[in-house]
PDB file of C-alpha atoms and ligand atoms in Angstrom:
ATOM      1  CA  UNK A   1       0.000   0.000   0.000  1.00  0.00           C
ATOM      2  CA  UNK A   2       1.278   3.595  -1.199  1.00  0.00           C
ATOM      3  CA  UNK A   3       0.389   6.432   1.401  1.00  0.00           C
ATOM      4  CA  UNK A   4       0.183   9.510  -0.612  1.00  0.00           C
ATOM      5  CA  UNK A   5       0.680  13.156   1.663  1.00  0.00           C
ATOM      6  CA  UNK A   6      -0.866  15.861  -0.224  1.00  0.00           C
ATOM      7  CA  UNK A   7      -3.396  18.621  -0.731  1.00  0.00           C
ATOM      8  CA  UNK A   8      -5.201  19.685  -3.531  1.00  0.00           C
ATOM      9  CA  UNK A   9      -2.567  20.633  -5.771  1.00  0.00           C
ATOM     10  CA  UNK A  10      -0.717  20.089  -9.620  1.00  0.00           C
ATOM     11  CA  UNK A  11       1.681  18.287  -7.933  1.00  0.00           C
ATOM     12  CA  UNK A  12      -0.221  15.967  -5.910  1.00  0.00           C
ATOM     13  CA  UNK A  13      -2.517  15.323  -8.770  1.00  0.00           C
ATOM     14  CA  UNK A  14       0.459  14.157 -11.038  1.00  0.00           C
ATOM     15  CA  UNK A  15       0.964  11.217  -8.014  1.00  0.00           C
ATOM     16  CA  UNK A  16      -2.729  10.780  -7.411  1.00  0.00           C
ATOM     17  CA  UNK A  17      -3.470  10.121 -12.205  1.00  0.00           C
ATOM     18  CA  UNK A  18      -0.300   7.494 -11.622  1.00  0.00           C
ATOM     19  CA  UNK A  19      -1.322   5.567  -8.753  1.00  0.00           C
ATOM     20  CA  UNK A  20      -4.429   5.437 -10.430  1.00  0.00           C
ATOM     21  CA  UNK A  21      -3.014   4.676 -14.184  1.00  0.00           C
ATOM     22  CA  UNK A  22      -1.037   1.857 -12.218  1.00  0.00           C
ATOM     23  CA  UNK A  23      -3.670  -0.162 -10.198  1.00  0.00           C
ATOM     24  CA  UNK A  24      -1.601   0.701  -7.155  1.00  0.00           C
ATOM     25  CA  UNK A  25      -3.830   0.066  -3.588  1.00  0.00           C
ATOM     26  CA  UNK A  26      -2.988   3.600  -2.600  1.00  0.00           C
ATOM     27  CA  UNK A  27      -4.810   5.875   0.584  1.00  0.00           C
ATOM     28  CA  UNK A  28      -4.359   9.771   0.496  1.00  0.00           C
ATOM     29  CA  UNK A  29      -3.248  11.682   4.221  1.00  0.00           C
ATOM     30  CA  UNK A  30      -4.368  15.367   4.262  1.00  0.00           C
ATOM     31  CA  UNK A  31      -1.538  17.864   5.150  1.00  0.00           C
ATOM     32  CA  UNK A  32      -2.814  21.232   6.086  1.00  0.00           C
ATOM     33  CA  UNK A  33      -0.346  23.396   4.411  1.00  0.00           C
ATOM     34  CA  UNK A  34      -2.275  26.604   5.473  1.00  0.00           C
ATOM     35  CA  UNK A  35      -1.622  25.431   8.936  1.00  0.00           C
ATOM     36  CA  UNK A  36       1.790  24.828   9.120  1.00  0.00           C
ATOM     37  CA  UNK A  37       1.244  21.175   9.003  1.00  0.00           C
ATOM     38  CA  UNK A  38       3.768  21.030   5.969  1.00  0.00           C
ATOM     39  CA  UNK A  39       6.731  21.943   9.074  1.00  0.00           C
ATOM     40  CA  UNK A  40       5.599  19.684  11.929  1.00  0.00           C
ATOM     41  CA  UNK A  41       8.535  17.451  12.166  1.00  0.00           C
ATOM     42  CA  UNK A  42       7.190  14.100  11.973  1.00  0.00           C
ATOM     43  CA  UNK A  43       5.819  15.521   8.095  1.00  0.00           C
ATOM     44  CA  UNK A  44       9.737  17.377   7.803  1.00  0.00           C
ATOM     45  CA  UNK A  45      11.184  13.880   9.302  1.00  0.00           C
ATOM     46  CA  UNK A  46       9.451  12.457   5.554  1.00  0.00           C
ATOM     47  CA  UNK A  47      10.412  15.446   3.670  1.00  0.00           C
ATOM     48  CA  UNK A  48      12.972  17.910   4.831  1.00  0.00           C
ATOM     49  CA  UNK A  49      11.841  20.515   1.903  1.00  0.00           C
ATOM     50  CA  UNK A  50       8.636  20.792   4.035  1.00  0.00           C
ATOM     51  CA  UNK A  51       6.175  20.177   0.721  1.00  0.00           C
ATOM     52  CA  UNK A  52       3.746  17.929  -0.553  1.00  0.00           C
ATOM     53  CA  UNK A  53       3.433  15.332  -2.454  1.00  0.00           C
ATOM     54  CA  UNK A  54       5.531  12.684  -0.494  1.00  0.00           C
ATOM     55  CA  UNK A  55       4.821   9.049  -0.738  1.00  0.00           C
ATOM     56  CA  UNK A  56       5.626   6.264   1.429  1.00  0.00           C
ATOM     57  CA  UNK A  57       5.503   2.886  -0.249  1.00  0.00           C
ATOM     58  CA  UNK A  58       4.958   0.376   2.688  1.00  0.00           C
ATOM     59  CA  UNK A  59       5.655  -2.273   0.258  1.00  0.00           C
ATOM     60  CA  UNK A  60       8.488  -1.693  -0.902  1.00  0.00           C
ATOM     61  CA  UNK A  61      11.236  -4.281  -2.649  1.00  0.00           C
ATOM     62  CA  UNK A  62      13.465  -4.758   0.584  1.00  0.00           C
ATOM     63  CA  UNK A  63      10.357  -4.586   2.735  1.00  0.00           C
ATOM     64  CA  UNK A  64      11.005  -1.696   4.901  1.00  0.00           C
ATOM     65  CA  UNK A  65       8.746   0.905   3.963  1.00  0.00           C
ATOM     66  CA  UNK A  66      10.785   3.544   1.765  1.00  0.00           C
ATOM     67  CA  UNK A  67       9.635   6.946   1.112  1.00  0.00           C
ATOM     68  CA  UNK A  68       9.827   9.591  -1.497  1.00  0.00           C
ATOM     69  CA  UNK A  69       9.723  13.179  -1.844  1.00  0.00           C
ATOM     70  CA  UNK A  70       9.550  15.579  -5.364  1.00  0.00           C
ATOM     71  CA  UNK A  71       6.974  14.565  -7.960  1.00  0.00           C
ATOM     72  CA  UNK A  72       9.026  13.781 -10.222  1.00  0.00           C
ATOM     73  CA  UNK A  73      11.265  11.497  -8.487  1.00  0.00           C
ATOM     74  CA  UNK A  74       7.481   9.907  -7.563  1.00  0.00           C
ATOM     75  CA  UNK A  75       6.639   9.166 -11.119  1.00  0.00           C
ATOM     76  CA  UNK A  76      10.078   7.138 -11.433  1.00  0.00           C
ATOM     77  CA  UNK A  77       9.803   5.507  -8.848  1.00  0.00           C
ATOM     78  CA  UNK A  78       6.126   4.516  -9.260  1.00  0.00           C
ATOM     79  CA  UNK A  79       7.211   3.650 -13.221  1.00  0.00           C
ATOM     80  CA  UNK A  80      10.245   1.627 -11.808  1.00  0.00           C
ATOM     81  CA  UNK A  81       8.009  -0.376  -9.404  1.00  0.00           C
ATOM     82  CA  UNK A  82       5.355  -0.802 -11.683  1.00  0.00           C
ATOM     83  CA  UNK A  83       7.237  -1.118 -15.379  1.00  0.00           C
ATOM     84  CA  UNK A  84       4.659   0.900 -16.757  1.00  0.00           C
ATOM     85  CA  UNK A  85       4.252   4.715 -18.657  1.00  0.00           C
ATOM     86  CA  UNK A  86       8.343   4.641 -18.957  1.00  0.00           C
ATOM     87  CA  UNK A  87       9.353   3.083 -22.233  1.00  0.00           C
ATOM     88  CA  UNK A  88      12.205   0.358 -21.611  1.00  0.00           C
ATOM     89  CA  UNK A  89      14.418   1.528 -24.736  1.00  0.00           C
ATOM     90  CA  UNK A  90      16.974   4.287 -24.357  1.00  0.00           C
ATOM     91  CA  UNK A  91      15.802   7.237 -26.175  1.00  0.00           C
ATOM     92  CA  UNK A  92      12.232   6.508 -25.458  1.00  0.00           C
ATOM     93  CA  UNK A  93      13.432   6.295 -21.755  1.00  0.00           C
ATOM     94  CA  UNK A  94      15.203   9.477 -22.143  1.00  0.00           C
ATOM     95  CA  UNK A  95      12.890  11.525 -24.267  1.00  0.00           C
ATOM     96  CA  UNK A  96      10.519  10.746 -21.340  1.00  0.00           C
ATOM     97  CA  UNK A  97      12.682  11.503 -18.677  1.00  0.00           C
ATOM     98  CA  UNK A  98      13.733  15.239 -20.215  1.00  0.00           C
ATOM     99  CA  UNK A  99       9.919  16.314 -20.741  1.00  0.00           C
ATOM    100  CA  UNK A 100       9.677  15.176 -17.149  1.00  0.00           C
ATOM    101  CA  UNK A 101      12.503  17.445 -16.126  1.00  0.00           C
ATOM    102  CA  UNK A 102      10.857  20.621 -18.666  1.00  0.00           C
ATOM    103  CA  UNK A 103       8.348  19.858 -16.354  1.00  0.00           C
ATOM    104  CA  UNK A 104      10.138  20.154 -13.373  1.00  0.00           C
ATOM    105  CA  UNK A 105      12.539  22.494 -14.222  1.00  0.00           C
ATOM    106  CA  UNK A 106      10.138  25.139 -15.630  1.00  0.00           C
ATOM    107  CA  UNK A 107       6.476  24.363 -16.223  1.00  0.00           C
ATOM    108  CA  UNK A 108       5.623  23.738 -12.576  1.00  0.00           C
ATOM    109  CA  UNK A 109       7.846  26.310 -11.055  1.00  0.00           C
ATOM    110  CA  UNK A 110       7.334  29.603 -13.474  1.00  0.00           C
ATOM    111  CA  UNK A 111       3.537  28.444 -13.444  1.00  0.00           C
ATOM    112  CA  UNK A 112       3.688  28.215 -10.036  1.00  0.00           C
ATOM    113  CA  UNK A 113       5.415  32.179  -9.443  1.00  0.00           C
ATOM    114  CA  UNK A 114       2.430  33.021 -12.252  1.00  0.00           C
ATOM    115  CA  UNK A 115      -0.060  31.980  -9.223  1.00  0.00           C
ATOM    116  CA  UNK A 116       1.454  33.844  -6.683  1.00  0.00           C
ATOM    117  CA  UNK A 117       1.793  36.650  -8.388  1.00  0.00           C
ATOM    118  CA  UNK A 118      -1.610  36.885  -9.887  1.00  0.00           C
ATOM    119  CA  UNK A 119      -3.121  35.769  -6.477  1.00  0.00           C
ATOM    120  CA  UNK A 120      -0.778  37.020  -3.522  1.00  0.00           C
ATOM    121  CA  UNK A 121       1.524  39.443  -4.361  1.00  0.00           C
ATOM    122  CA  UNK A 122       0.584  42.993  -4.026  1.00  0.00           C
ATOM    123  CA  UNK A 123      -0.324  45.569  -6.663  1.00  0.00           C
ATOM    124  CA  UNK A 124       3.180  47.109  -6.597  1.00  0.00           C
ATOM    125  CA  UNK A 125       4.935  43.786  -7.530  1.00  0.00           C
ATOM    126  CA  UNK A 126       4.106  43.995 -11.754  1.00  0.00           C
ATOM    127  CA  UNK A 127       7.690  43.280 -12.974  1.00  0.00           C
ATOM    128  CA  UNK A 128       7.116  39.727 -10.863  1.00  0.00           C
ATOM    129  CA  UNK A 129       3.704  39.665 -12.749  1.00  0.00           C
ATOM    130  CA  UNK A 130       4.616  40.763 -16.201  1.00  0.00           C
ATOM    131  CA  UNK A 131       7.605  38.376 -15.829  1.00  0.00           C
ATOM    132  CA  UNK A 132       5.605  35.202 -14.872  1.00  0.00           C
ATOM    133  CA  UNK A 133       3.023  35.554 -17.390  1.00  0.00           C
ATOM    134  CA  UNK A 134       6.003  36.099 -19.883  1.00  0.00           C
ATOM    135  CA  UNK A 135       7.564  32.692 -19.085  1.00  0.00           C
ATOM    136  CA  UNK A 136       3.660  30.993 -18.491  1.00  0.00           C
ATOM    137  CA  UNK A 137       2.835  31.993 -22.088  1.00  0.00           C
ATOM    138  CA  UNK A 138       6.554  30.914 -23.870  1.00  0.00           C
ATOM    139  CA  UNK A 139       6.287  27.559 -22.314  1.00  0.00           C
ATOM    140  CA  UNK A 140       2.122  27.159 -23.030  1.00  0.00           C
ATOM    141  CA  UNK A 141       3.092  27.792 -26.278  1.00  0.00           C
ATOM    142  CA  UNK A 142       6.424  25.301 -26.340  1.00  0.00           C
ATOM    143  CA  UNK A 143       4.039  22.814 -25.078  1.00  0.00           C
ATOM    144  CA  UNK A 144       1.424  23.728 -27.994  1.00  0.00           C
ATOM    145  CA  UNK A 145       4.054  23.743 -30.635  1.00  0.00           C
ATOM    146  CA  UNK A 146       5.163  19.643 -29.109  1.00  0.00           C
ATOM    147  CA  UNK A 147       2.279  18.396 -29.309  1.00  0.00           C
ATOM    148  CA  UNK A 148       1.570  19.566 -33.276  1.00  0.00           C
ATOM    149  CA  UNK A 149       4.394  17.154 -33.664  1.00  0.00           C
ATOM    150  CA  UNK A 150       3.822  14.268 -30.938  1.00  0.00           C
ATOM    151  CA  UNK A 151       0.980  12.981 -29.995  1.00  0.00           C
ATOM    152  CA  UNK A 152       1.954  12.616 -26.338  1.00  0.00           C
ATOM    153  CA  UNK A 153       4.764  15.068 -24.736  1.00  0.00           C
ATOM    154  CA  UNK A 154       7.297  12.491 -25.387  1.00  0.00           C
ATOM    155  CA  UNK A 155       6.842  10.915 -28.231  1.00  0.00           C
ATOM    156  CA  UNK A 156       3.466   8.150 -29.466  1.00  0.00           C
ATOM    157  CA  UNK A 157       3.076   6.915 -26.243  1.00  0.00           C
ATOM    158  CA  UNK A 158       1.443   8.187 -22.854  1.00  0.00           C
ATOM    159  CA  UNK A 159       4.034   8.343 -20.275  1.00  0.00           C
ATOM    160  CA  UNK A 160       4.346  10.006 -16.705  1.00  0.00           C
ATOM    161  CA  UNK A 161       5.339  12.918 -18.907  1.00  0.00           C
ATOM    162  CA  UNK A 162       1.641  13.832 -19.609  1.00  0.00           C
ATOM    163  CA  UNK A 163       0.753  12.610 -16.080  1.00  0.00           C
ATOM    164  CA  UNK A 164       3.606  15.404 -14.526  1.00  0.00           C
ATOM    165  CA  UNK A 165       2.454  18.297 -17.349  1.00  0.00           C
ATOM    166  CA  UNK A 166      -1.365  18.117 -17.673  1.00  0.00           C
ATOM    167  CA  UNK A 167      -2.319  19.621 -14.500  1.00  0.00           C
ATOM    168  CA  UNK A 168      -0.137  22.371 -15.008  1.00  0.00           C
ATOM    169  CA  UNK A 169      -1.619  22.665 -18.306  1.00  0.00           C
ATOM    170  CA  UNK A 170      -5.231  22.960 -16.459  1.00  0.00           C
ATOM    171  CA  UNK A 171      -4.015  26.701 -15.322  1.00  0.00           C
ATOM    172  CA  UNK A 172      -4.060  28.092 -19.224  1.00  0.00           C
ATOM    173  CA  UNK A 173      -7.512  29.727 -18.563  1.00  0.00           C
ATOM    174  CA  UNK A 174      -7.170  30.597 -15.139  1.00  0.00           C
ATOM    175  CA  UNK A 175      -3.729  32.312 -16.169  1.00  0.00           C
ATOM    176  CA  UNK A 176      -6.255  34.373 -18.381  1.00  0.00           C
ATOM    177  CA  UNK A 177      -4.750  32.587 -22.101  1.00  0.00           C
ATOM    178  CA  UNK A 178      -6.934  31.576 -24.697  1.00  0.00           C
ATOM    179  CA  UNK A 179      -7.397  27.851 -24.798  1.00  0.00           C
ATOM    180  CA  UNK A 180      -8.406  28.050 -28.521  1.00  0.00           C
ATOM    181  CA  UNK A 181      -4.498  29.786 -29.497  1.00  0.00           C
ATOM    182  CA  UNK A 182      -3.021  26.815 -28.994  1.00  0.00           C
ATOM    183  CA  UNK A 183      -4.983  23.791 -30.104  1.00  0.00           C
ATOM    184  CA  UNK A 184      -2.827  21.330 -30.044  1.00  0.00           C
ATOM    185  CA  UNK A 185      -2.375  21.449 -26.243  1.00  0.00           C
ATOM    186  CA  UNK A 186      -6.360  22.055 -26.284  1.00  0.00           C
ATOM    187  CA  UNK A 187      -6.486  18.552 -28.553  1.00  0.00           C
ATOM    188  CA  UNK A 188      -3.982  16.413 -25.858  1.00  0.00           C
ATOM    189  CA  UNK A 189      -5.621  17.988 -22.862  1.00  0.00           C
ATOM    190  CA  UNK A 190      -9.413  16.491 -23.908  1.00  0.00           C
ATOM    191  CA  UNK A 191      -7.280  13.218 -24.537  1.00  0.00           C
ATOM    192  CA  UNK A 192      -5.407  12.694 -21.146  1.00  0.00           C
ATOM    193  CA  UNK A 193      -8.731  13.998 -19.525  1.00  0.00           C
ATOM    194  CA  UNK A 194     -10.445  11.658 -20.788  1.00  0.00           C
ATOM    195  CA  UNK A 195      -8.522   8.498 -19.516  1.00  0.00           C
ATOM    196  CA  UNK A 196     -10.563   6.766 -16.931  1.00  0.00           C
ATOM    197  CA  UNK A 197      -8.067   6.657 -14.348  1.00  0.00           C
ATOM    198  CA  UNK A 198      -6.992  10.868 -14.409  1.00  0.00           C
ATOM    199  CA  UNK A 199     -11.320  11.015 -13.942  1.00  0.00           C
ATOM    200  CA  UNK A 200     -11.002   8.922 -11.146  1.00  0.00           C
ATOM    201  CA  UNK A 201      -7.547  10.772  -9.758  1.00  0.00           C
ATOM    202  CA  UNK A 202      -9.358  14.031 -10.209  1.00  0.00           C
ATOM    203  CA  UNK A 203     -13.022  12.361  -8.599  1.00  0.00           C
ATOM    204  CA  UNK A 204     -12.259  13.540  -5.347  1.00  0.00           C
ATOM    205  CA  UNK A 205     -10.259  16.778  -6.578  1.00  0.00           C
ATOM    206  CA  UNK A 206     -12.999  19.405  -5.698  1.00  0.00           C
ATOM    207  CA  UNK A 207     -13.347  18.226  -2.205  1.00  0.00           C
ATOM    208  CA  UNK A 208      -9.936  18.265  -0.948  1.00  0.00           C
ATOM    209  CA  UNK A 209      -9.697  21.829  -2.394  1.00  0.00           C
ATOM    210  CA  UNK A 210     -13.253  22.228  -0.535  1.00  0.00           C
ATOM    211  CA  UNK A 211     -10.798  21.263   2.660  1.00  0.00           C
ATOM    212  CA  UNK A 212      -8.095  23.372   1.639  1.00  0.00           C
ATOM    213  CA  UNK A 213      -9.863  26.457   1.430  1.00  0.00           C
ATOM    214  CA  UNK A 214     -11.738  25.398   4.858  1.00  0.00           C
ATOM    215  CA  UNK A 215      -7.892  24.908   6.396  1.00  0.00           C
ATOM    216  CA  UNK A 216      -6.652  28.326   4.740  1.00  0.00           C
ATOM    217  CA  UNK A 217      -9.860  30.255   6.470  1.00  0.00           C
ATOM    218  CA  UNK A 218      -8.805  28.981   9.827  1.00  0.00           C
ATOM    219  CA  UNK A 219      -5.303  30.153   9.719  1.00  0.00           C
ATOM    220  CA  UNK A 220      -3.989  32.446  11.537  1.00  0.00           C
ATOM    221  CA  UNK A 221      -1.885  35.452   9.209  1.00  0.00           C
ATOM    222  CA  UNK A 222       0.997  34.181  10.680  1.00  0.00           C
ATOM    223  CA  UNK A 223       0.465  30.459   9.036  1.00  0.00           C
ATOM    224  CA  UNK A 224      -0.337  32.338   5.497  1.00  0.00           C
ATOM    225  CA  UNK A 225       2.387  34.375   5.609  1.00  0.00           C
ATOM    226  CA  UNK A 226       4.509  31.173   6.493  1.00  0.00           C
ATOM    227  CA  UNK A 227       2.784  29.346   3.850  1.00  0.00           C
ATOM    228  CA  UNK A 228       4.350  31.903   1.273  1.00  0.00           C
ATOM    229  CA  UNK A 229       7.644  32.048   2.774  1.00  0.00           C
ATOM    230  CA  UNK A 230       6.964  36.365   3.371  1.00  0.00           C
ATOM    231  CA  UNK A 231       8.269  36.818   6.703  1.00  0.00           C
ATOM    232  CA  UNK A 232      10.500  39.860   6.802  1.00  0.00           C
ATOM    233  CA  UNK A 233      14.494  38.562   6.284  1.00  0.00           C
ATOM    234  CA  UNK A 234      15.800  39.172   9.455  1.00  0.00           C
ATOM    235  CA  UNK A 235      18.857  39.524   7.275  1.00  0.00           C
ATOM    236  CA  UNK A 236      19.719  39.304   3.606  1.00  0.00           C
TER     237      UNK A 236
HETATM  238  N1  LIG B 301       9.238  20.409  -6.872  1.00  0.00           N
HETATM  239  C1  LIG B 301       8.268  19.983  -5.895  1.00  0.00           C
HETATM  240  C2  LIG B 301       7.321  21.124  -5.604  1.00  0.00           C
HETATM  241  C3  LIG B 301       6.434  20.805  -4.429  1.00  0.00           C
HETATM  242  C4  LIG B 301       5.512  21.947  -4.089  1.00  0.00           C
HETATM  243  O1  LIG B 301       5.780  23.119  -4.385  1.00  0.00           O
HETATM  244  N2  LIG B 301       4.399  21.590  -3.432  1.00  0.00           N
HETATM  245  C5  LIG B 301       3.429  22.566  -3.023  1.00  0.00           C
HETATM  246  C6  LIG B 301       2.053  22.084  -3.402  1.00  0.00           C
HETATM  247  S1  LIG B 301       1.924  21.784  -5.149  1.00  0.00           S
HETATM  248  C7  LIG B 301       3.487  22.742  -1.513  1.00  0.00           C
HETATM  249  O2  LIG B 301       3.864  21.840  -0.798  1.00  0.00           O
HETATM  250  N3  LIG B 301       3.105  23.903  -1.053  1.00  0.00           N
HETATM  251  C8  LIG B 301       3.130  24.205   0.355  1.00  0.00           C
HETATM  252  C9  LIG B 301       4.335  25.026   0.733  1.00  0.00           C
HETATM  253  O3  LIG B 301       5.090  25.448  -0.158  1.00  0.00           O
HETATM  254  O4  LIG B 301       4.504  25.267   1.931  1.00  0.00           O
HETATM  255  C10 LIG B 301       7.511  18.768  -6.440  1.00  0.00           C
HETATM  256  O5  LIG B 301       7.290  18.714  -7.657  1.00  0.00           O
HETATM  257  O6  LIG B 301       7.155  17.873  -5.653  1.00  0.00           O
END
């Protein structure tokens, strides 16, 4: 059995499509990042970056349960367990494993800044804005312009390439672009959405945001302002 700490979240969802894709007997442990629950130690004891997703696989090959932190180091491991959504050959492995690390590298953190700064960050912090939404768009579009040439991000197959980018991919409205400019990413996204098991990963979606939101009106400012790392630098 594969515990699964997360929160309603791209990240999380990437873990939750590939237990599901994989048949895995999985369960799924709320962690109330609005709370601080992200730095109680037993959680920092699993992940010492204090973030979600983490996995621990209590059935793992030397049978001492092993656990995991970073997405993508997830879907590799879940892929190595399982031999499945990682092509065996070479290049296939490897034109997997760099989409994965596009995905790592830049989708999920300049797509990430793109939220803060559209949600959290005041008025007087454009340049952040205009910057995000600069690097959101570029790699939208890289992602558009991939899959006029692939069918999947990596090459013909599915792999836990789509499973780490089409959450992200999700945000394209909510980041205010035009769905209908780039229709190849419009045409992949109805395909991976469509996949029984990322409808059953994203069944329960909506209500662990419904908790999230319910966590982030109980905390205190202190937690939020811990939660987006804005305490004042004691020193620089
Ligand atoms: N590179 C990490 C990013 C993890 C990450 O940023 N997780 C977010 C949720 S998607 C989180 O834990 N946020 C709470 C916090 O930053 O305190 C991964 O892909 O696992």
């Amino acid at each position: 059995m594969i515990e699964l700490f997360g929160m309603g979240s791209p990240n999380v969802l990437k873990v939750r499509i590939m237990l599901e894709e994989c048949g895995l007997p999985w369960r799924f442990t709320h962690v109330n990042v609005f709370g601080s629950g992200q730095f109680d130690p037993a959680f920092t004891a699993l992940n010492p970056n204090a973030k979600v997703p983490v996995i621990t696989d209590h059935d793992a090959a030397n049978g001492q349960p092993y656990t995991l932190f970073e997405s993508g180091a997830i879907l590799l491991y879940l892929a190595e367990k399982t031999g499945k959504f990682l092509p065996k050959d070479l290049a296939g492995r490897f034109d997997t494993i760099k989409w994965l690390m596009l995905q790592m590298a830049s989708v999920g953190p300049m797509l990430g800044q793109l939220n803060h700064f559209q949600r959290a960050a005041p008025p007087s912090a454009e340049y952040g804005l205009v910057r995000y939404r600069n690097e959101a768009r570029r790699l939208y579009d890289l992602l558009d312009k991939r899959l006029g040439e692939s069918e999947f991000i990596a090459g013909p197959d599915y792999s836990i390439a789509d499973m780490a980018i089409f959450p992200w991919a999700l945000y394209q409205p909510v980041h205010g672009f035009e769905a209908a400019e780039r229709p190849n990413l419009g045409r992949w996204t109805a395909l991976v959405g469509a996949r029984p098991a990322v409808a059953r990963a994203q069944g329960e979606y909506a209500e662990i945001q419904a908790v999230d939101r319910d966590f982030r009106a109980k905390a205190s400012p202190a937690d939020i302002d811990r939660f987006y790392n804005r305490v004042t630098p004691t020193s620089l």
